[in-house]
Amino acid sequence: MRNGREGDRGREAGEGSGETPAGNSSLNLEWRFNQTLRNVQGLLKGRTFPGKILLTRKSEPHNDPVSLEPSPELGRSYSENELGSSESINSGSEGSAQVSGDMINNTKLQKTKSSITFGEGSSPDVQRSISEGRSTDSARLTKFTKELSGQTVVLENLRELAWSGIPPYMRPNIWRLLLGYAPPNSDRREGVLARKRREYLECVSLYYDIPDSERSDDEITMLRQIAVDCPRTVPDVTFFQHALVQKSLERILYTWAIRHPASGYVQGINDLVTPFLIVFLSEHLSGNVEDWSISDLSPDKISNVEADCYWCLSKLLDGMQDHYTFAQPGIQRLVFKLKELVRRIDEPVSKHMEEQGLEFLQFAFRWFNCLLIREIPFHLVTRLWDTYLAEGDALPEFLVYIFASFLLTWSDALQKYDFQEMVMFLQHLPTHGWTHQELEMVLSRAYMWHAMFNSSPSHLAS
Amino acid sequence: MAGYRAEDDYDYLFKVVLIGDSGVGKSNLLSRFTRNEFNLESKSTIGVEFATRSLNVDGKVIKAQIWDTAGQERYRAITSAYYRGAVGALLVYDVTRRTTFENVERWLKELRDHTDPNIVVMLIGNKSDLRHLVAIPTDDGREFAEKESLYFMETSALEATNVESAFAEVLTQIYRIVSKKAVETGDDAAAAASAPGKGEKINIKDDVSAMKRPGCCSN
Ligand SMILES: Nc1nc2c(ncn2[C@@H]2O[C@H](COP(=O)(O)OP(=O)(O)OP(=O)(O)O)[C@@H](O)[C@H]2O)c(=O)[nH]1
Ligand SMILES: [Mg+2]
């Protein structure tokens, strides 16, 4: 497994291919770093969303009974953050490494400079670019277009760009490329995809479209489990309840499970198909997901989308095989790393959790198992996945940083809770009102911490 | 002090686990009992989830700390760690799906392997509202329960039938055992064998002090 992006770059440069001078590598790093600072900046500027939005669930069309009970503690902790201006950004890492403090100062200094990008947001364009994580920023659009127009896409450049968010309409193509499903060479692309889609159909007729009498007992058990889970897949997005979508989901999951006997189907993998479904369907359906009607699509189109979902799921999970095998050692290992990282970043929270007897496995297991799909509003998931897919092979390691950043969003709140309160809080995190801003914050901070802590990773070795 | 009872004030804290095949309705039994909610398309439980509710039994406040576990076999390695320290268990099957009943034996073994022999276990046939689909007659469930010395009840999380009584019965039985033990022997060993507390209120609080809100109740 690769060690992480920077590690990789260092290695590439060290190996001296001549193509990638060390200077370029640090330039990339710096670019990303500035990106991060701007993100933080944007969050400071745009902080017009304290406790209230989180509690009123303005943008939440569906009823989630749990969130109807506003937590007074939460309101309080958010308004405290609100008062703290720039310090509030650091609330997750109080008392942490000095570097972190310096960064915040940098952020402050840069405030005026980058305020153009993140102006008060009176124009709809600015608002939009903030809410889309700047992925529609025209300079970025040009860069994306340029990267994609070459005869052979340079994946490393594409990853660099995609990390900070992909414009929605480019997402299907870019995801296929990032996952190594579509080949970088544009001449071969259509041919390869067509062949893969046919191959998927063959698999389905071979494994799925057969009578139960030809299945083993284990296979029947698996199919039953999948049938139990399909209707329970992201149930708050009603689109997934459509019979055709349900069938596609079932075929994808069962075919994948049969072809990956070491793990087979594991609950939660059903969640992981949903971002792919949404993204690949978005090539054919427009407007709000809730208004989509899949019956408008020809069976051919549905079948292609389904095949793409299947292959992309396969590619994604290839990098995380031992996350779903017996006893799920891959997840256990990452949960351990998460605990270690949090201890390094935020000693007080870490200590408090330990004193209360709260184990990371109790809450973070689901995070790793479903890649956070269960924890954030669904409309933010595809943006989060841009970063996941941009990380490529380094994703499992980077997840640890994202999840640490996610957890420490509530550093203050957690320290006020006892064991039971913490478990309950972490099971139903108040992310209902989240917009792109909160997510960008989580990702930026993950990026910073990765840059800070990954350079001395010995402490994280298990 | 007299008359005032903080929300989190209780005499006994009992850990109870919910186990059984995936989709039998464990999470909905829990949400019905703790929040009076039912969810037609509830997400599958990944790993464990947790909720609490307090009940009155013989004038004592019993707080149930209920751990809801994932039903799929693959999660067994993760979830069985949470059986430790449980004094009660609800073993759930779905009255409309025979396999979930057939698997009860395996669940029971799993439970016996990881918990104290004195644990109070109730077998629950859930989804009794689906009358026209019943695949396991009530008598089959009851017979099995008797053979294995389990309590037995049929419930519907959907219609809220017997949910309250099932939990209440389990908690009451745990309480009976614990208080009887405390009266008979009055020593720590007896209490420790089946519950995190003995007959004396203050001691119990000490025993579970790690679970209490700091500074909320001072003894
Ligand atoms: N008709 C009916 N349906 C029920 C009842 N209880 C649960 N269900 C349904 O059964 C499905 C599964 O319920 P859950 O509570 O999620 O099942 P679970 O045992 O927690 O499943 P896992 O988390 O996968 O182990 C959901 O669609 C529920 O709506 C019931 O009493 N009657
Ligand atoms: Mg459940």
Coordinates of N, CA and C in Angstrom, one line a residue, chain A residues 140-261:
Chain A
R140 N -10.9 27.0 -12.6 CA -10.8 25.6 -12.4 C -11.4 24.8 -13.5
L141 N -12.6 25.3 -14.0 CA -13.2 24.6 -15.1 C -12.3 24.5 -16.3
T142 N -11.6 25.6 -16.6 CA -10.7 25.6 -17.7 C -9.6 24.5 -17.5
K143 N -9.1 24.5 -16.3 CA -8.1 23.5 -16.0 C -8.6 22.0 -16.2
F144 N -9.8 21.8 -15.7 CA -10.4 20.5 -15.9 C -10.5 20.1 -17.4
T145 N -11.1 21.1 -18.1 CA -11.3 20.9 -19.5 C -10.0 20.6 -20.2
K146 N -9.0 21.3 -19.8 CA -7.7 21.1 -20.5 C -7.1 19.7 -20.2
E147 N -7.2 19.4 -18.9 CA -6.7 18.0 -18.5 C -7.4 16.9 -19.2
L148 N -8.7 17.1 -19.5 CA -9.5 16.0 -20.1 C -9.4 16.0 -21.6
S149 N -8.9 17.1 -22.2 CA -8.9 17.2 -23.6 C -7.8 16.5 -24.3
G150 N -6.7 16.3 -23.5 CA -5.5 15.6 -24.1 C -5.9 14.2 -24.6
Q151 N -5.0 13.7 -25.4 CA -5.3 12.4 -25.9 C -5.1 11.3 -24.8
T152 N -4.1 11.6 -24.0 CA -4.0 10.8 -22.8 C -4.1 11.6 -21.5
V153 N -5.0 11.3 -20.7 CA -5.2 12.1 -19.5 C -4.1 11.7 -18.5
V154 N -3.4 12.8 -18.0 CA -2.4 12.5 -16.9 C -3.1 12.4 -15.6
L155 N -3.2 11.2 -15.1 CA -4.0 11.0 -13.9 C -3.6 11.8 -12.7
E156 N -2.2 11.9 -12.6 CA -1.7 12.6 -11.4 C -2.2 14.1 -11.4
N157 N -2.3 14.7 -12.6 CA -2.8 16.1 -12.6 C -4.3 16.1 -12.3
L158 N -5.0 15.1 -12.9 CA -6.4 15.1 -12.6 C -6.7 14.9 -11.2
R159 N -6.0 14.0 -10.5 CA -6.2 13.8 -9.1 C -6.0 15.1 -8.3
E160 N -4.9 15.8 -8.7 CA -4.6 17.1 -8.0 C -5.8 18.0 -8.1
L161 N -6.4 18.1 -9.3 CA -7.6 19.0 -9.5 C -8.8 18.5 -8.8
A162 N -9.0 17.2 -8.9 CA -10.3 16.6 -8.5 C -10.4 16.6 -6.9
W163 N -9.2 16.6 -6.3 CA -9.2 16.6 -4.8 C -10.1 17.6 -4.2
S164 N -10.1 18.8 -4.8 CA -10.9 19.9 -4.2 C -12.3 20.0 -4.8
G165 N -12.7 19.0 -5.5 CA -14.1 19.0 -5.9 C -14.2 19.0 -7.5
I166 N -15.1 18.2 -8.0 CA -15.2 18.1 -9.5 C -16.5 18.8 -9.9
P167 N -16.5 19.6 -10.9 CA -17.8 20.1 -11.4 C -18.8 19.0 -11.7
P168 N -20.0 19.1 -11.2 CA -20.9 17.9 -11.3 C -21.0 17.3 -12.7
Y169 N -21.1 18.2 -13.7 CA -21.3 17.5 -15.1 C -20.1 16.8 -15.6
M170 N -18.9 17.0 -15.0 CA -17.7 16.3 -15.4 C -17.5 15.0 -14.5
R171 N -18.2 15.0 -13.5 CA -18.0 13.9 -12.5 C -18.0 12.5 -13.0
P172 N -19.0 12.2 -13.8 CA -19.1 10.8 -14.3 C -17.8 10.4 -15.0
N173 N -17.4 11.2 -16.0 CA -16.1 10.9 -16.7 C -14.9 10.8 -15.8
I174 N -14.8 11.8 -14.9 CA -13.6 11.9 -14.1 C -13.6 10.7 -13.1
W175 N -14.7 10.4 -12.5 CA -14.7 9.2 -11.6 C -14.3 8.0 -12.3
R176 N -14.8 7.8 -13.5 CA -14.4 6.5 -14.2 C -12.9 6.5 -14.5
L177 N -12.3 7.7 -14.7 CA -10.9 7.8 -15.0 C -10.1 7.6 -13.7
L178 N -10.5 8.3 -12.7 CA -9.8 8.2 -11.4 C -9.7 6.8 -10.8
L179 N -10.8 6.0 -11.1 CA -10.9 4.7 -10.5 C -10.2 3.7 -11.4
G180 N -9.7 4.2 -12.6 CA -9.0 3.2 -13.4 C -9.9 2.3 -14.2
Y181 N -11.2 2.7 -14.2 CA -12.2 1.9 -15.0 C -12.1 2.4 -16.5
A182 N -12.1 3.6 -16.7 CA -11.9 4.1 -18.1 C -10.4 4.4 -18.3
P183 N -9.9 4.0 -19.4 CA -8.5 4.1 -19.7 C -8.1 5.6 -19.9
P184 N -6.9 6.1 -19.5 CA -6.5 7.5 -19.7 C -6.5 7.8 -21.2
N185 N -6.2 6.8 -22.0 CA -6.1 7.1 -23.5 C -7.5 7.2 -24.1
S186 N -7.7 8.4 -24.7 CA -9.1 8.7 -25.1 C -9.5 7.8 -26.3
D187 N -8.5 7.4 -27.1 CA -8.8 6.6 -28.3 C -9.4 5.2 -27.9
R188 N -8.9 4.7 -26.8 CA -9.3 3.4 -26.4 C -10.6 3.4 -25.5
R189 N -10.9 4.6 -25.0 CA -11.9 4.7 -23.9 C -13.2 4.0 -24.3
E190 N -13.8 4.5 -25.4 CA -15.2 3.9 -25.7 C -15.2 2.4 -25.8
G191 N -14.1 1.9 -26.5 CA -14.0 0.5 -26.7 C -14.0 -0.3 -25.4
V192 N -13.1 0.2 -24.5 CA -12.9 -0.5 -23.3 C -14.2 -0.5 -22.5
L193 N -14.9 0.7 -22.4 CA -16.1 0.8 -21.6 C -17.2 -0.2 -22.2
A194 N -17.3 -0.2 -23.5 CA -18.3 -1.0 -24.2 C -18.0 -2.5 -23.8
R195 N -16.7 -2.9 -23.9 CA -16.4 -4.3 -23.6 C -16.7 -4.6 -22.1
K196 N -16.4 -3.7 -21.2 CA -16.6 -3.9 -19.8 C -18.1 -4.0 -19.5
R197 N -18.9 -3.2 -20.2 CA -20.3 -3.2 -19.9 C -20.9 -4.5 -20.4
R198 N -20.4 -5.0 -21.5 CA -20.9 -6.4 -22.0 C -20.5 -7.4 -21.0
E199 N -19.2 -7.3 -20.5 CA -18.7 -8.3 -19.6 C -19.6 -8.4 -18.3
Y200 N -20.0 -7.2 -17.9 CA -20.9 -7.1 -16.7 C -22.2 -7.9 -17.0
L201 N -22.8 -7.6 -18.1 CA -24.1 -8.3 -18.5 C -23.9 -9.8 -18.5
E202 N -22.8 -10.2 -19.0 CA -22.5 -11.7 -19.0 C -22.5 -12.2 -17.6
C203 N -21.8 -11.5 -16.7 CA -21.7 -11.9 -15.3 C -23.1 -12.0 -14.7
V204 N -23.9 -11.0 -15.0 CA -25.3 -11.0 -14.4 C -26.1 -12.2 -14.9
S205 N -26.0 -12.5 -16.2 CA -26.8 -13.7 -16.6 C -26.2 -15.0 -16.1
L206 N -24.9 -15.0 -15.8 CA -24.2 -16.2 -15.3 C -24.5 -16.4 -13.8
Y207 N -24.6 -15.3 -13.1 CA -24.7 -15.5 -11.6 C -26.0 -15.1 -11.0
Y208 N -26.6 -14.1 -11.6 CA -27.8 -13.6 -11.0 C -29.1 -14.2 -11.6
D209 N -29.1 -14.2 -12.9 CA -30.3 -14.6 -13.6 C -30.4 -16.2 -13.7
I210 N -30.3 -16.8 -12.5 CA -30.4 -18.2 -12.5 C -31.4 -18.6 -11.4
P211 N -32.0 -19.8 -11.6 CA -33.0 -20.2 -10.5 C -32.3 -20.5 -9.2
D212 N -33.0 -20.3 -8.1 CA -32.4 -20.5 -6.8 C -31.9 -22.0 -6.6
S213 N -32.5 -22.9 -7.4 CA -32.0 -24.3 -7.3 C -30.6 -24.4 -7.7
E214 N -30.1 -23.5 -8.5 CA -28.7 -23.6 -8.9 C -27.7 -22.8 -8.0
R215 N -28.3 -22.3 -6.9 CA -27.4 -21.5 -6.0 C -27.1 -22.4 -4.8
S216 N -26.0 -22.2 -4.2 CA -25.6 -22.8 -2.9 C -26.4 -22.2 -1.8
D217 N -26.4 -22.9 -0.6 CA -27.1 -22.3 0.5 C -26.6 -21.0 0.9
D218 N -25.2 -20.9 0.9 CA -24.6 -19.6 1.2 C -25.0 -18.5 0.3
E219 N -25.1 -18.9 -1.0 CA -25.5 -17.8 -2.0 C -26.9 -17.4 -1.8
I220 N -27.8 -18.3 -1.4 CA -29.2 -18.0 -1.1 C -29.2 -17.0 0.1
T221 N -28.5 -17.4 1.1 CA -28.4 -16.5 2.3 C -28.0 -15.1 1.9
M222 N -27.0 -15.1 1.1 CA -26.4 -13.8 0.7 C -27.5 -13.0 -0.1
L223 N -28.1 -13.6 -1.0 CA -29.1 -13.0 -1.8 C -30.3 -12.5 -1.0
R224 N -30.7 -13.3 0.0 CA -31.7 -12.8 1.0 C -31.3 -11.6 1.7
Q225 N -30.0 -11.6 2.2 CA -29.5 -10.5 2.9 C -29.5 -9.2 2.1
I226 N -29.2 -9.4 0.8 CA -29.2 -8.2 -0.1 C -30.6 -7.7 -0.3
A227 N -31.5 -8.7 -0.4 CA -32.9 -8.3 -0.6 C -33.5 -7.6 0.6
V228 N -33.0 -7.9 1.8 CA -33.4 -7.3 3.0 C -32.8 -5.8 3.0
D229 N -31.6 -5.7 2.5 CA -30.9 -4.4 2.6 C -31.3 -3.4 1.5
C230 N -31.6 -3.9 0.3 CA -31.9 -2.9 -0.8 C -33.0 -1.9 -0.4
P231 N -34.1 -2.3 0.2 CA -35.1 -1.2 0.5 C -34.6 -0.3 1.7
R232 N -33.6 -0.8 2.4 CA -33.1 0.0 3.5 C -31.9 0.9 3.1
T233 N -31.6 1.0 1.8 CA -30.5 1.7 1.4 C -30.8 3.2 1.2
V234 N -30.1 4.0 1.9 CA -30.3 5.5 1.9 C -31.8 5.8 1.8
P235 N -32.6 5.3 2.8 CA -34.1 5.4 2.6 C -34.6 6.8 2.6
D236 N -33.8 7.8 3.1 CA -34.3 9.1 3.1 C -34.2 9.8 1.7
V237 N -33.6 9.1 0.7 CA -33.7 9.6 -0.6 C -34.6 8.7 -1.4
T238 N -35.8 9.2 -1.6 CA -36.9 8.3 -2.1 C -36.6 7.7 -3.5
F239 N -35.8 8.4 -4.2 CA -35.4 7.9 -5.6 C -35.0 6.4 -5.5
F240 N -34.2 6.1 -4.5 CA -33.6 4.8 -4.4 C -34.7 3.7 -4.2
Q241 N -35.9 4.1 -3.8 CA -37.0 3.2 -3.6 C -37.6 2.7 -4.9
H242 N -37.4 3.3 -6.0 CA -38.0 2.9 -7.2 C -37.6 1.5 -7.6
A243 N -38.6 0.7 -8.0 CA -38.4 -0.7 -8.2 C -37.2 -1.0 -9.2
L244 N -37.1 -0.2 -10.2 CA -36.0 -0.4 -11.2 C -34.6 -0.2 -10.5
V245 N -34.6 0.9 -9.7 CA -33.3 1.2 -9.0 C -33.0 0.0 -8.0
Q246 N -34.0 -0.4 -7.3 CA -33.9 -1.5 -6.4 C -33.3 -2.8 -7.0
K247 N -33.8 -3.1 -8.2 CA -33.4 -4.2 -9.0 C -31.9 -4.1 -9.4
S248 N -31.6 -2.9 -9.9 CA -30.2 -2.6 -10.3 C -29.3 -2.8 -9.1
L249 N -29.7 -2.3 -8.0 CA -28.9 -2.3 -6.8 C -28.6 -3.8 -6.4
E250 N -29.7 -4.6 -6.5 CA -29.6 -6.0 -6.1 C -28.7 -6.7 -7.0
R251 N -28.8 -6.5 -8.3 CA -27.9 -7.2 -9.3 C -26.4 -6.8 -9.1
I252 N -26.2 -5.5 -8.9 CA -24.8 -5.0 -8.7 C -24.2 -5.7 -7.4
L253 N -25.0 -5.7 -6.4 CA -24.4 -6.2 -5.1 C -24.2 -7.7 -5.1
Y254 N -25.2 -8.4 -5.7 CA -25.1 -9.8 -5.7 C -23.9 -10.3 -6.7
T255 N -23.8 -9.6 -7.8 CA -22.8 -10.0 -8.8 C -21.4 -9.7 -8.1
W256 N -21.3 -8.5 -7.5 CA -20.0 -8.2 -6.8 C -19.7 -9.2 -5.8
A257 N -20.7 -9.6 -5.0 CA -20.4 -10.5 -3.9 C -20.0 -11.9 -4.4
I258 N -20.6 -12.4 -5.4 CA -20.3 -13.7 -6.0 C -18.8 -13.6 -6.5
R259 N -18.5 -12.5 -7.1 CA -17.1 -12.4 -7.7 C -16.1 -12.1 -6.7
H260 N -16.5 -11.8 -5.4 CA -15.5 -11.5 -4.4 C -15.8 -12.4 -3.2
P261 N -15.5 -13.7 -3.3 CA -15.9 -14.6 -2.3 C -15.2 -14.4 -1.0

